[in-house]
PDB file of C-alpha atoms in Angstrom:
ATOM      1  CA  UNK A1186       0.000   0.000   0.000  1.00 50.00           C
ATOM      2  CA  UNK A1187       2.649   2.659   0.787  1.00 59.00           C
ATOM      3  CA  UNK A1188       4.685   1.314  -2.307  1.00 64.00           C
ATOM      4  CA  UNK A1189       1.647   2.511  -4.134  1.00 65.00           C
ATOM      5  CA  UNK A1190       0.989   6.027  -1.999  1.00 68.00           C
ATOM      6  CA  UNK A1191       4.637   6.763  -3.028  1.00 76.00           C
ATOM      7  CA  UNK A1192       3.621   5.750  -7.118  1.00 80.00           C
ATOM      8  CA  UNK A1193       0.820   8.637  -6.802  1.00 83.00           C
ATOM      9  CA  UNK A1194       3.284  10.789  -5.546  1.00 84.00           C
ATOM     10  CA  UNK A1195       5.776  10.354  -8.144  1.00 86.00           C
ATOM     11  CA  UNK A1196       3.805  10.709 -10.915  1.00 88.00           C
ATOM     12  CA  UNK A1197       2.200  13.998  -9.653  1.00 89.00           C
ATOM     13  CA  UNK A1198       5.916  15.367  -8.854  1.00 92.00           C
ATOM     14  CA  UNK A1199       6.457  14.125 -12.220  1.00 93.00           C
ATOM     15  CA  UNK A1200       3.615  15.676 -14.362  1.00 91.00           C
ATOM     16  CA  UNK A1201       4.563  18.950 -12.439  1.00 91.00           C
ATOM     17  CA  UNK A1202       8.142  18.866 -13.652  1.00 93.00           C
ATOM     18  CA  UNK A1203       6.649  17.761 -17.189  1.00 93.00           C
ATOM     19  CA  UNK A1204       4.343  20.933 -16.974  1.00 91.00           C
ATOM     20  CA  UNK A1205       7.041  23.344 -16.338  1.00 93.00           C
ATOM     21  CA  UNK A1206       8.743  21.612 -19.269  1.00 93.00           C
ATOM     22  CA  UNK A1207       6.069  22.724 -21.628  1.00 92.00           C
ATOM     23  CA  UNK A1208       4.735  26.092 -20.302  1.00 92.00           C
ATOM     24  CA  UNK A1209       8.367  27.651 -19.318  1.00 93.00           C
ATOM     25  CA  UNK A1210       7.762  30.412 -21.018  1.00 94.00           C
ATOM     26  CA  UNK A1211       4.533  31.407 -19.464  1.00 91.00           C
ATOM     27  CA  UNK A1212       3.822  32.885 -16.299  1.00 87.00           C
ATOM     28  CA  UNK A1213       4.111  30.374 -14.334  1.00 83.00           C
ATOM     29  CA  UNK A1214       2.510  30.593 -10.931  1.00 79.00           C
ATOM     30  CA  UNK A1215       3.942  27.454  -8.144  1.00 80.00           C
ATOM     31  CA  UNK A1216       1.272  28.403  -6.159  1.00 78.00           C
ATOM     32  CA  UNK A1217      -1.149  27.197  -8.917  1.00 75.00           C
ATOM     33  CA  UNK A1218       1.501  23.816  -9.604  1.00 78.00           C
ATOM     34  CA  UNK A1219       1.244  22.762  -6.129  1.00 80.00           C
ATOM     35  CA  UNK A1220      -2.520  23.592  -6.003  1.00 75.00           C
ATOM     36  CA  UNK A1221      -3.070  21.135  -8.913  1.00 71.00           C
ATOM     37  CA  UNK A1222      -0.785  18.525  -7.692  1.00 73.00           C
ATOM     38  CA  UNK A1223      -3.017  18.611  -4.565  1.00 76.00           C
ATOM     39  CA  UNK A1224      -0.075  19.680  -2.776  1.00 79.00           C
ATOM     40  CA  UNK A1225       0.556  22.076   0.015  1.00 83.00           C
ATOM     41  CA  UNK A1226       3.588  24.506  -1.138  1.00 85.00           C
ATOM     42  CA  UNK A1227       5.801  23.842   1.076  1.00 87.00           C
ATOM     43  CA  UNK A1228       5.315  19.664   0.945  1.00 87.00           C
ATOM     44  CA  UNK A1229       5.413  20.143  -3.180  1.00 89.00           C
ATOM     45  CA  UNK A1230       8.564  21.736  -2.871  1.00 91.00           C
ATOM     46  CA  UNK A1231      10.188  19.399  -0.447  1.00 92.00           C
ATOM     47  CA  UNK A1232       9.032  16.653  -2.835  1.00 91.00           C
ATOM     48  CA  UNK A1233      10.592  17.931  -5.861  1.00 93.00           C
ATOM     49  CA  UNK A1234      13.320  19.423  -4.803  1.00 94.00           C
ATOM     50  CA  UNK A1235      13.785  15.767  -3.287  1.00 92.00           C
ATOM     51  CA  UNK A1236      13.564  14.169  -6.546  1.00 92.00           C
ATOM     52  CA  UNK A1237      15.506  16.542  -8.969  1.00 93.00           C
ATOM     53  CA  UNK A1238      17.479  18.204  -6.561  1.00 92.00           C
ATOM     54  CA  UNK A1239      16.496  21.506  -6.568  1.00 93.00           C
ATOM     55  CA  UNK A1240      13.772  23.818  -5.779  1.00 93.00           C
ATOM     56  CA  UNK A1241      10.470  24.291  -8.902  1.00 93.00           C
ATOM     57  CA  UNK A1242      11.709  27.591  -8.977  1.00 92.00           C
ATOM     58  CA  UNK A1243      15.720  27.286  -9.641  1.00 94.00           C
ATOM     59  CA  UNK A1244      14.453  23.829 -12.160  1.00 94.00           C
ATOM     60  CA  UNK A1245      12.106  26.437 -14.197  1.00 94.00           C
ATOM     61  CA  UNK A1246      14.946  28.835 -14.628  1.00 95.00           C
ATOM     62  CA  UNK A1247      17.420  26.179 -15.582  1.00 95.00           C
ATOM     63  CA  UNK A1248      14.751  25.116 -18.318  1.00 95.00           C
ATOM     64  CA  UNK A1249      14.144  28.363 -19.839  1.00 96.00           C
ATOM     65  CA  UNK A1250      18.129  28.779 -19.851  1.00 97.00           C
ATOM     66  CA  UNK A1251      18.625  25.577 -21.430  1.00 94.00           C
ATOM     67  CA  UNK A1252      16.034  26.885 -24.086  1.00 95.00           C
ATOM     68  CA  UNK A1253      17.649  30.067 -24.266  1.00 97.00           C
ATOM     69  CA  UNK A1254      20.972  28.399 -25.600  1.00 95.00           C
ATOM     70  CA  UNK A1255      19.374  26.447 -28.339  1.00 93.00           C
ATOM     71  CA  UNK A1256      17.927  29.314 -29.595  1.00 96.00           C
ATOM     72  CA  UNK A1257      20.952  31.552 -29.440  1.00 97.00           C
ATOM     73  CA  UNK A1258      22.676  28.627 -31.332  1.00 93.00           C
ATOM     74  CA  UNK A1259      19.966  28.796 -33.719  1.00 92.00           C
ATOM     75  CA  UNK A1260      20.869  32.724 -34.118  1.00 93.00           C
ATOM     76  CA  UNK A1261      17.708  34.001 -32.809  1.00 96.00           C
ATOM     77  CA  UNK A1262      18.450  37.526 -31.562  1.00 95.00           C
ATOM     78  CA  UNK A1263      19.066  38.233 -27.290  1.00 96.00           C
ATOM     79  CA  UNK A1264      15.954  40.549 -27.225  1.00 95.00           C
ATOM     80  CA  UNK A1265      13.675  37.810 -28.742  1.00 96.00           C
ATOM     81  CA  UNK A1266      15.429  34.883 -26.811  1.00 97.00           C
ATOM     82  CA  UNK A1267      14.413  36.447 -23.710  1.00 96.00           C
ATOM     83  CA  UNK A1268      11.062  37.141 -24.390  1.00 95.00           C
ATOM     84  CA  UNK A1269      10.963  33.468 -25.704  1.00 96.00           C
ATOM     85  CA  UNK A1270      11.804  32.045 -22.441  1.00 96.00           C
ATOM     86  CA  UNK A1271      10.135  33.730 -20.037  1.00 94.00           C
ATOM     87  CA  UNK A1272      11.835  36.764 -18.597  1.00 94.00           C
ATOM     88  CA  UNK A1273      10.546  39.560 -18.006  1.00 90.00           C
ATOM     89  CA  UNK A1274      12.944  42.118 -19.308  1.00 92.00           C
ATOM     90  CA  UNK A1275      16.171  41.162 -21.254  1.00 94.00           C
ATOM     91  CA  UNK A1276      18.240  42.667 -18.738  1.00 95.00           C
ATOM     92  CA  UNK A1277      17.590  40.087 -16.107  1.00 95.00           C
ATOM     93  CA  UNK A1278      17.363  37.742 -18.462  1.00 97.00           C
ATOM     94  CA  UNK A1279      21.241  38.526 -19.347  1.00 97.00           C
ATOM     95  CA  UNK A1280      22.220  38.467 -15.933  1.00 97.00           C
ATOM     96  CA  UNK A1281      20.777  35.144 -15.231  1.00 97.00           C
ATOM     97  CA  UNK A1282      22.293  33.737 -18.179  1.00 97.00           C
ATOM     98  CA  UNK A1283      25.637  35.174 -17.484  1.00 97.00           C
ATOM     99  CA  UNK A1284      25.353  33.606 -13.986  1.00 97.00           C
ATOM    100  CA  UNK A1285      24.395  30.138 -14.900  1.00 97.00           C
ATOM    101  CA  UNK A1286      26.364  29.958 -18.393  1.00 96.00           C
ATOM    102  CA  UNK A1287      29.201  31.960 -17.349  1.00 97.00           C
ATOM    103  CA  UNK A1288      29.350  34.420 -20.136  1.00 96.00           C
ATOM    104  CA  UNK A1289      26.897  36.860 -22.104  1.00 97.00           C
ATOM    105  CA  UNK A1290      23.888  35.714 -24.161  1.00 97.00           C
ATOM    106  CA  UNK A1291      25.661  37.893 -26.739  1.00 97.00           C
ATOM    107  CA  UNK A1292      29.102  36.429 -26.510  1.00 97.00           C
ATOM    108  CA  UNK A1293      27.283  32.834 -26.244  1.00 97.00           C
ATOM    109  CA  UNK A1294      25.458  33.281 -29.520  1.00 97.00           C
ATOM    110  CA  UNK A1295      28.450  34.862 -31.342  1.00 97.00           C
ATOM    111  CA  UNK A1296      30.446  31.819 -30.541  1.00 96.00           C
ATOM    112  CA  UNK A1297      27.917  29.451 -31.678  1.00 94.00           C
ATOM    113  CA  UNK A1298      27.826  31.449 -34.590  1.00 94.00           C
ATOM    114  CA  UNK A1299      31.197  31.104 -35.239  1.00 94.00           C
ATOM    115  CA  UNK A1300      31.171  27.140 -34.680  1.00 91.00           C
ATOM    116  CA  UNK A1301      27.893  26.763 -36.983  1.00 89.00           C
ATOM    117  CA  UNK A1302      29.481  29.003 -39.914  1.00 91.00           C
ATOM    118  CA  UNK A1303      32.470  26.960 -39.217  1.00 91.00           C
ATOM    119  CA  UNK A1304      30.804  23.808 -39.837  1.00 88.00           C
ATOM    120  CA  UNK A1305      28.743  24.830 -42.740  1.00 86.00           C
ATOM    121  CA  UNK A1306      32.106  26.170 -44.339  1.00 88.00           C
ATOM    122  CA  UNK A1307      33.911  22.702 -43.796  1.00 88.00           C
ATOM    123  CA  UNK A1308      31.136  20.080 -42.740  1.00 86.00           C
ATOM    124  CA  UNK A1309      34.215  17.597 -42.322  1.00 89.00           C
ATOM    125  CA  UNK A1310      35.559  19.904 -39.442  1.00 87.00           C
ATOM    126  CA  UNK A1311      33.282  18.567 -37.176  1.00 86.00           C
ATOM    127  CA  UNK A1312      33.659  14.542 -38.165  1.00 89.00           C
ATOM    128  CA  UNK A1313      36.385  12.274 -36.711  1.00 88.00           C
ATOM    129  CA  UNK A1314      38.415  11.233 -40.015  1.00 87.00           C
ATOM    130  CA  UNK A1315      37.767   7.363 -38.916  1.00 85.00           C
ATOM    131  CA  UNK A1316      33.761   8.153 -39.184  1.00 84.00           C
ATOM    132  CA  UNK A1317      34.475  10.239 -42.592  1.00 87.00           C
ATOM    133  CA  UNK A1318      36.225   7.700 -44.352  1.00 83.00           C
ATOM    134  CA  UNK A1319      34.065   4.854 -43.160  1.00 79.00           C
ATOM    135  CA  UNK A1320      31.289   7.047 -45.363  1.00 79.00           C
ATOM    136  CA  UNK A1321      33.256   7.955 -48.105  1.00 80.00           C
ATOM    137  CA  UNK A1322      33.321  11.592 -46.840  1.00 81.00           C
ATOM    138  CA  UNK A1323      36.532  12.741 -48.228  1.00 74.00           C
ATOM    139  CA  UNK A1324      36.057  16.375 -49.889  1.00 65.00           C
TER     140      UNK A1324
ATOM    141  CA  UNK B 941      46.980   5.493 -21.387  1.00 94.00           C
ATOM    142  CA  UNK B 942      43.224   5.815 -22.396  1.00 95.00           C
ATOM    143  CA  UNK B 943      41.765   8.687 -20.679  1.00 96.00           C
ATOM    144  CA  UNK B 944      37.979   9.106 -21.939  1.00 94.00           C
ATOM    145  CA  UNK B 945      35.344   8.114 -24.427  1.00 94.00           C
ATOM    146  CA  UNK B 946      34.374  10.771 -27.075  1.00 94.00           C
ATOM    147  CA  UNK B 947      32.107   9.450 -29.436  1.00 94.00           C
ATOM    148  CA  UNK B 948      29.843   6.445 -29.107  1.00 93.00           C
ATOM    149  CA  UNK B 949      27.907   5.033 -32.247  1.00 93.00           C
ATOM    150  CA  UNK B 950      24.521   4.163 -31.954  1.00 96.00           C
ATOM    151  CA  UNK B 951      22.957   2.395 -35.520  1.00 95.00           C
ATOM    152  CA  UNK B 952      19.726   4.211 -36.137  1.00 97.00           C
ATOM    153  CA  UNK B 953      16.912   3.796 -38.818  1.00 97.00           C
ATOM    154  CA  UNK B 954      15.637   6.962 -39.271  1.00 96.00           C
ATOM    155  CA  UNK B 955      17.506  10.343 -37.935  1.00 97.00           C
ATOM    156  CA  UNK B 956      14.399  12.986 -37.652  1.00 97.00           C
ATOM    157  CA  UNK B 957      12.704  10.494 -35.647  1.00 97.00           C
ATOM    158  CA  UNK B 958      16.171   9.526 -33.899  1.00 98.00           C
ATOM    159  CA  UNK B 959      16.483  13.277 -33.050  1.00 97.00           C
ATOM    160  CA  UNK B 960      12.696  13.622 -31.679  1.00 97.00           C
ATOM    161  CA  UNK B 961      13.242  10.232 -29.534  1.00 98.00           C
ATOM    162  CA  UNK B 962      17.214  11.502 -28.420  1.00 98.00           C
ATOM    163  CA  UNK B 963      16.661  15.353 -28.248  1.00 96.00           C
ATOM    164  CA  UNK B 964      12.736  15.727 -27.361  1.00 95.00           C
ATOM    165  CA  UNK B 965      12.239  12.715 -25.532  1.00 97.00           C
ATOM    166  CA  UNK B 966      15.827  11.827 -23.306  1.00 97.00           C
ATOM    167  CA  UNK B 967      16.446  15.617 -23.374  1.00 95.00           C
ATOM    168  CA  UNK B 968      19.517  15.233 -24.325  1.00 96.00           C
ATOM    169  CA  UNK B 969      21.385  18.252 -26.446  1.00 93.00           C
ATOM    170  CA  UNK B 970      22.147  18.522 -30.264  1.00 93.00           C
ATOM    171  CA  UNK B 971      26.298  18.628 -30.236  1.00 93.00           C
ATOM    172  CA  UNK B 972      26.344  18.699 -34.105  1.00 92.00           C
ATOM    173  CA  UNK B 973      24.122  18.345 -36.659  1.00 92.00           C
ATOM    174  CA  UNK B 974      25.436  19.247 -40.442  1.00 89.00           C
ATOM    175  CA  UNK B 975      24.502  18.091 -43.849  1.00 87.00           C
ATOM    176  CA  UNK B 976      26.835  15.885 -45.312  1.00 86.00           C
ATOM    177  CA  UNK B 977      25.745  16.205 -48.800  1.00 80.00           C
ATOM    178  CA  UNK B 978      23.875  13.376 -51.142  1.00 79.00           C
ATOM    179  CA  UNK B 979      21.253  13.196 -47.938  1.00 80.00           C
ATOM    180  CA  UNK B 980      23.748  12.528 -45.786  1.00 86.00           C
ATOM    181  CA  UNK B 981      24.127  13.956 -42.471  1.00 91.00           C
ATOM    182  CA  UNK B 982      26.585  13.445 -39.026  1.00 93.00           C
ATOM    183  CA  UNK B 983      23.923  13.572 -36.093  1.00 96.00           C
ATOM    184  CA  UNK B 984      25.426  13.695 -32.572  1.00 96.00           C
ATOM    185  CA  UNK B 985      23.933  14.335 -29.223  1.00 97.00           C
ATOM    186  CA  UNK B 986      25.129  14.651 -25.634  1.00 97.00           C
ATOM    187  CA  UNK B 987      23.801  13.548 -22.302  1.00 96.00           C
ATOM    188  CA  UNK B 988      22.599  16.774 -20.237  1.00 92.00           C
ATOM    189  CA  UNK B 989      25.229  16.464 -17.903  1.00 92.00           C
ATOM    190  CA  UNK B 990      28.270  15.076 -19.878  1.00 95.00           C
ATOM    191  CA  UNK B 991      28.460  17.367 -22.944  1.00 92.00           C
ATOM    192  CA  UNK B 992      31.521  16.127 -24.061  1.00 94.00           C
ATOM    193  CA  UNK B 993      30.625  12.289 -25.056  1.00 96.00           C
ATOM    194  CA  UNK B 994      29.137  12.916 -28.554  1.00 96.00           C
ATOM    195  CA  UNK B 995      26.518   9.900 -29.038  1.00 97.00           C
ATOM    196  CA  UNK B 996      26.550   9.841 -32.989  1.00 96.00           C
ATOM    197  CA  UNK B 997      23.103   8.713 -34.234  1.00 96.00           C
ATOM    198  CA  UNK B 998      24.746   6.779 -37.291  1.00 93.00           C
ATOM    199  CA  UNK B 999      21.726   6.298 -40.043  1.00 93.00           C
ATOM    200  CA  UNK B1000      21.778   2.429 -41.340  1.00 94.00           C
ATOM    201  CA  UNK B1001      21.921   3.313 -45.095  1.00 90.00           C
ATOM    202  CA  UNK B1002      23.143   1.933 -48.347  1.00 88.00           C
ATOM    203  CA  UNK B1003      26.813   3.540 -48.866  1.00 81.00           C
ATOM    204  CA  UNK B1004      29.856   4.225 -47.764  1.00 76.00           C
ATOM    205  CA  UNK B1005      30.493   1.198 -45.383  1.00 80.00           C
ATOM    206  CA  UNK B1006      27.062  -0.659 -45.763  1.00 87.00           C
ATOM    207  CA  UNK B1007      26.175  -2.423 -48.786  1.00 91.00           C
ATOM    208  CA  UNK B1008      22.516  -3.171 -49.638  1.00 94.00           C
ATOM    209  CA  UNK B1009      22.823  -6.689 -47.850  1.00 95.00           C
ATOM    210  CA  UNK B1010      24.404  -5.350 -44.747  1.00 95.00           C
ATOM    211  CA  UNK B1011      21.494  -2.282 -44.381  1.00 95.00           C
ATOM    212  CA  UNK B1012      19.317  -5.510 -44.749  1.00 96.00           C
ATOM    213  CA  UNK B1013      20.642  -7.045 -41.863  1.00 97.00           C
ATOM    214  CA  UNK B1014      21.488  -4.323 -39.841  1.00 96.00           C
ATOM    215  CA  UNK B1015      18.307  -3.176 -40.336  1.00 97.00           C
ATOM    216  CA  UNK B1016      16.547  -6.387 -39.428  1.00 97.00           C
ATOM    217  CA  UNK B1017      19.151  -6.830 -35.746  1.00 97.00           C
ATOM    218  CA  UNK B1018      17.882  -3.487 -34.381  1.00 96.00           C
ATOM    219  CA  UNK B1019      14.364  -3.902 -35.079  1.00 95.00           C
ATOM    220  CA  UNK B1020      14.747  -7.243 -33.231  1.00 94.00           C
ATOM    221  CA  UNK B1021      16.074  -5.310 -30.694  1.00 92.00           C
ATOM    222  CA  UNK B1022      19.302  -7.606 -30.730  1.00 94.00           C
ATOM    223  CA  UNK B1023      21.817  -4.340 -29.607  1.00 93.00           C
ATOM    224  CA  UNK B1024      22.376  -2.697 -26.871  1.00 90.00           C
ATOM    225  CA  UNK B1025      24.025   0.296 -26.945  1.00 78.00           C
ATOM    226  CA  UNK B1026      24.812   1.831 -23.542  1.00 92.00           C
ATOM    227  CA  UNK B1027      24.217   1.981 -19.647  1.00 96.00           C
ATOM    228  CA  UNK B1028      22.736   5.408 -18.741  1.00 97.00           C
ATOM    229  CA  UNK B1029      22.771   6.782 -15.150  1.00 96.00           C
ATOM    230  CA  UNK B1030      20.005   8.844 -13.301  1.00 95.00           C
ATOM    231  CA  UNK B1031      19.578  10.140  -9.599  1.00 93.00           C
ATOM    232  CA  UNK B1032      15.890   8.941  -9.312  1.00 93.00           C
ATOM    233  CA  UNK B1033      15.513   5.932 -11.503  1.00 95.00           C
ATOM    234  CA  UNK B1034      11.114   5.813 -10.507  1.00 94.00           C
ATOM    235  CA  UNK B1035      10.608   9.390 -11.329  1.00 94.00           C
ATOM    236  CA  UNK B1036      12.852   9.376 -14.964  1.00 96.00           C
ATOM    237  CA  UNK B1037      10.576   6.226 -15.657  1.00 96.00           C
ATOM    238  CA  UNK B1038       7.764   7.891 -15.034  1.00 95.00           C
ATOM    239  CA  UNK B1039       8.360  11.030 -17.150  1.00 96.00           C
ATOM    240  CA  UNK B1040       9.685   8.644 -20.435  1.00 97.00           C
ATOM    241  CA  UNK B1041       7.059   6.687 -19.624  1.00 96.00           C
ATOM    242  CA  UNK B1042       4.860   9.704 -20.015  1.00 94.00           C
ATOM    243  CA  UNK B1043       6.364  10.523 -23.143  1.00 96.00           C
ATOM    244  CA  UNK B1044       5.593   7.345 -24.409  1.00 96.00           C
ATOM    245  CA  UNK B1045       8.616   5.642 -24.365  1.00 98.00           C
ATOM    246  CA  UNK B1046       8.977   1.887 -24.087  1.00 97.00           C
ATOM    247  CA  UNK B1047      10.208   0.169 -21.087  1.00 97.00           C
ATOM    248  CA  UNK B1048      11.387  -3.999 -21.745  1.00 95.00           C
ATOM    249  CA  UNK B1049      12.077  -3.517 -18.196  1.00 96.00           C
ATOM    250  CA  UNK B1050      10.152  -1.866 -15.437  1.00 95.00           C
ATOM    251  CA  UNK B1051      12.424  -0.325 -12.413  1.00 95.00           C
ATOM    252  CA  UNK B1052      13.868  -3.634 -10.792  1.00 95.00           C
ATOM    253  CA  UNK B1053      16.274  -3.788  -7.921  1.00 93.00           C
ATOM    254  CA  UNK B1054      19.908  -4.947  -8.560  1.00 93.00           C
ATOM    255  CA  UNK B1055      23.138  -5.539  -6.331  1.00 93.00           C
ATOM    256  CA  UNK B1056      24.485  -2.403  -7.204  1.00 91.00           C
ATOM    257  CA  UNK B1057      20.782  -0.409  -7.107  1.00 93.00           C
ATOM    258  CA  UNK B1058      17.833   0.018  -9.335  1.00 95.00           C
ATOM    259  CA  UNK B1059      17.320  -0.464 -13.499  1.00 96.00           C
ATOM    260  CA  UNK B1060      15.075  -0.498 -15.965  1.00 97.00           C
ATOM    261  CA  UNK B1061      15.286  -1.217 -20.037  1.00 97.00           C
ATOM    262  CA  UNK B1062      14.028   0.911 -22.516  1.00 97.00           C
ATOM    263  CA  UNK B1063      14.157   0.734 -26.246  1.00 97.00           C
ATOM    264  CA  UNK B1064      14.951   3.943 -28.495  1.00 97.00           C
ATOM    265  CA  UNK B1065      12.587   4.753 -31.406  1.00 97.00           C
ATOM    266  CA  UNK B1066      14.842   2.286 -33.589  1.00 97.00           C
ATOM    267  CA  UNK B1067      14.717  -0.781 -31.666  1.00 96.00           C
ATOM    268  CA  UNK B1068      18.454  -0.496 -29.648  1.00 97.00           C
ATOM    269  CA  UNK B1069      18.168  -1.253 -25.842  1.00 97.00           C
ATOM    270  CA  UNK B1070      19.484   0.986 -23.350  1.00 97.00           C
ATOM    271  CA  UNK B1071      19.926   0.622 -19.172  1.00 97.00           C
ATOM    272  CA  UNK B1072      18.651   3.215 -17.351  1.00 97.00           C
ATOM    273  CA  UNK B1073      20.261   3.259 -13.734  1.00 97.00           C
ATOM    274  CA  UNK B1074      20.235   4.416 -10.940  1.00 95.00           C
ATOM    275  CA  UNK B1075      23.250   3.478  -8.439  1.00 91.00           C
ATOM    276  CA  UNK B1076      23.661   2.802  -5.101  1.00 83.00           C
TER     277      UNK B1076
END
């Protein structure tokens, strides 16, 4: 019976963590999560912070920064990338990102820039000879 | 001396869905992913928290090393689900079941305990096998 309890619980940790996954971007209110996991605030942040480690809060700004960089890397511009994700002004969206990534959305996106133009310039850059030859990718 | 692993091959049938299954599903990150001209293209991903082992999601097709006879085979192995590729690691083996499971991945083996801690099997949208882990 309490193997079961803890099921229940996992899965409504889980679809919590799976619905910060898809609305990151929103407003998202943890009052509301824990409301609709049937949770008390405080027990629905013990509990997840339990499983993944860290509080809802830090996990939904790890997400949108983790969406941040793929769009950066796909050359959308700062401005947009933070309204994308969530923030509410680019400026604290910068800050975050410097603080988690270690350097500026701007200088982040310039690199991966760099790397993608790099690639597209000389696809073979970025293949291990062994793997290139195997396919007959010589020129 | 042998210090690390780099790249890791995994045989896949079909690289847009390998990419939904690796990227959208596992959550893993896109390392590279360039056209290699003729339809050909060098796929590789990376676990969230080891972005330097490049998984390369290797498309099964006829040239360079496979001949029409080998795709066959190949082809027919992973859809028998006769490889498995690799071991992966997680801190709460119930709750990453769960969410794949709620992604609709498949599981050949629900969370079972072991000597050295908890696994479970699950199958990528080719047919390879993977452990999922958690250890003690």
């Amino acid at each position: 019976m309490e193997q079961y309890e803890k099921l229940y619980l996992y899965k409504r940790i889980v679809q919590s963590k799976l619905f910060i996954d898809k609305h990151f971007a929103d407003n998202i209110d943890l009052d509301n999560i824990a409301d609709q996991a049937c949770f008390s605030k405080f027990h629905f942040i013990r509990l997840f912070k339990s499983i993944y480690g860290r509080s809802p809060h830090n996990y939904l700004i790890s997400v949108r920064i983790e969406k941040a960089k793929k769009f950066l890397t796909e050359g959308v511009s700062v401005l947009d990338v933070s309204l994308r994700v969530g923030f509410d002004s680019p400026t604290s969206f910068a800050a975050t990102f410097k603080k988690m990534v270690g350097k500026t959305p701007s200088a982040y996106r310039g690199q991966a820039m760099i790397k993608k133009l790099a690639i597209t310039a000389n696809p073979l850059s970025a293949v291990p000879n062994c793997f290139a030859q195997t396919h007959g990718w010589t020129k | 001396m042998i210090t690390k692993l780099s790249h890791l091959c995994v045989y896949v049938l079909n690289q847009d869905s390998a990419y939904d299954f690796y990227v959208n599903k596992l959550g893993f990150a896109v390392h590279t992913d360039a056209p290699m001209g003729e339809g050909a293209r060098w796929l590789t991903v990376t676990p969230p928290e080891q972005p330097e082992l490049e998984i390369t999601l290797f498309l099964v097709a006829e040239g360079g090393m496979f001949d029409k006879e080998t795709v066959a085979t190949m082809t027919s192995l992973i859809k028998k689900g006769t490889f498995g590729a690799a071991v992966f690691t997680c801190n709460d083996l119930m709750a990453t079941y769960q969410e794949l499971l709620a992604k609709g991945v498949v599981f050949k083996k629900v969370p079972t305990k072991e000597f050295y801690g908890y696994e479970a099997l699950f199958l990528d949208d080719s047919g390879n096998w993977f452990s999922l882990a958690q250890v003690n």
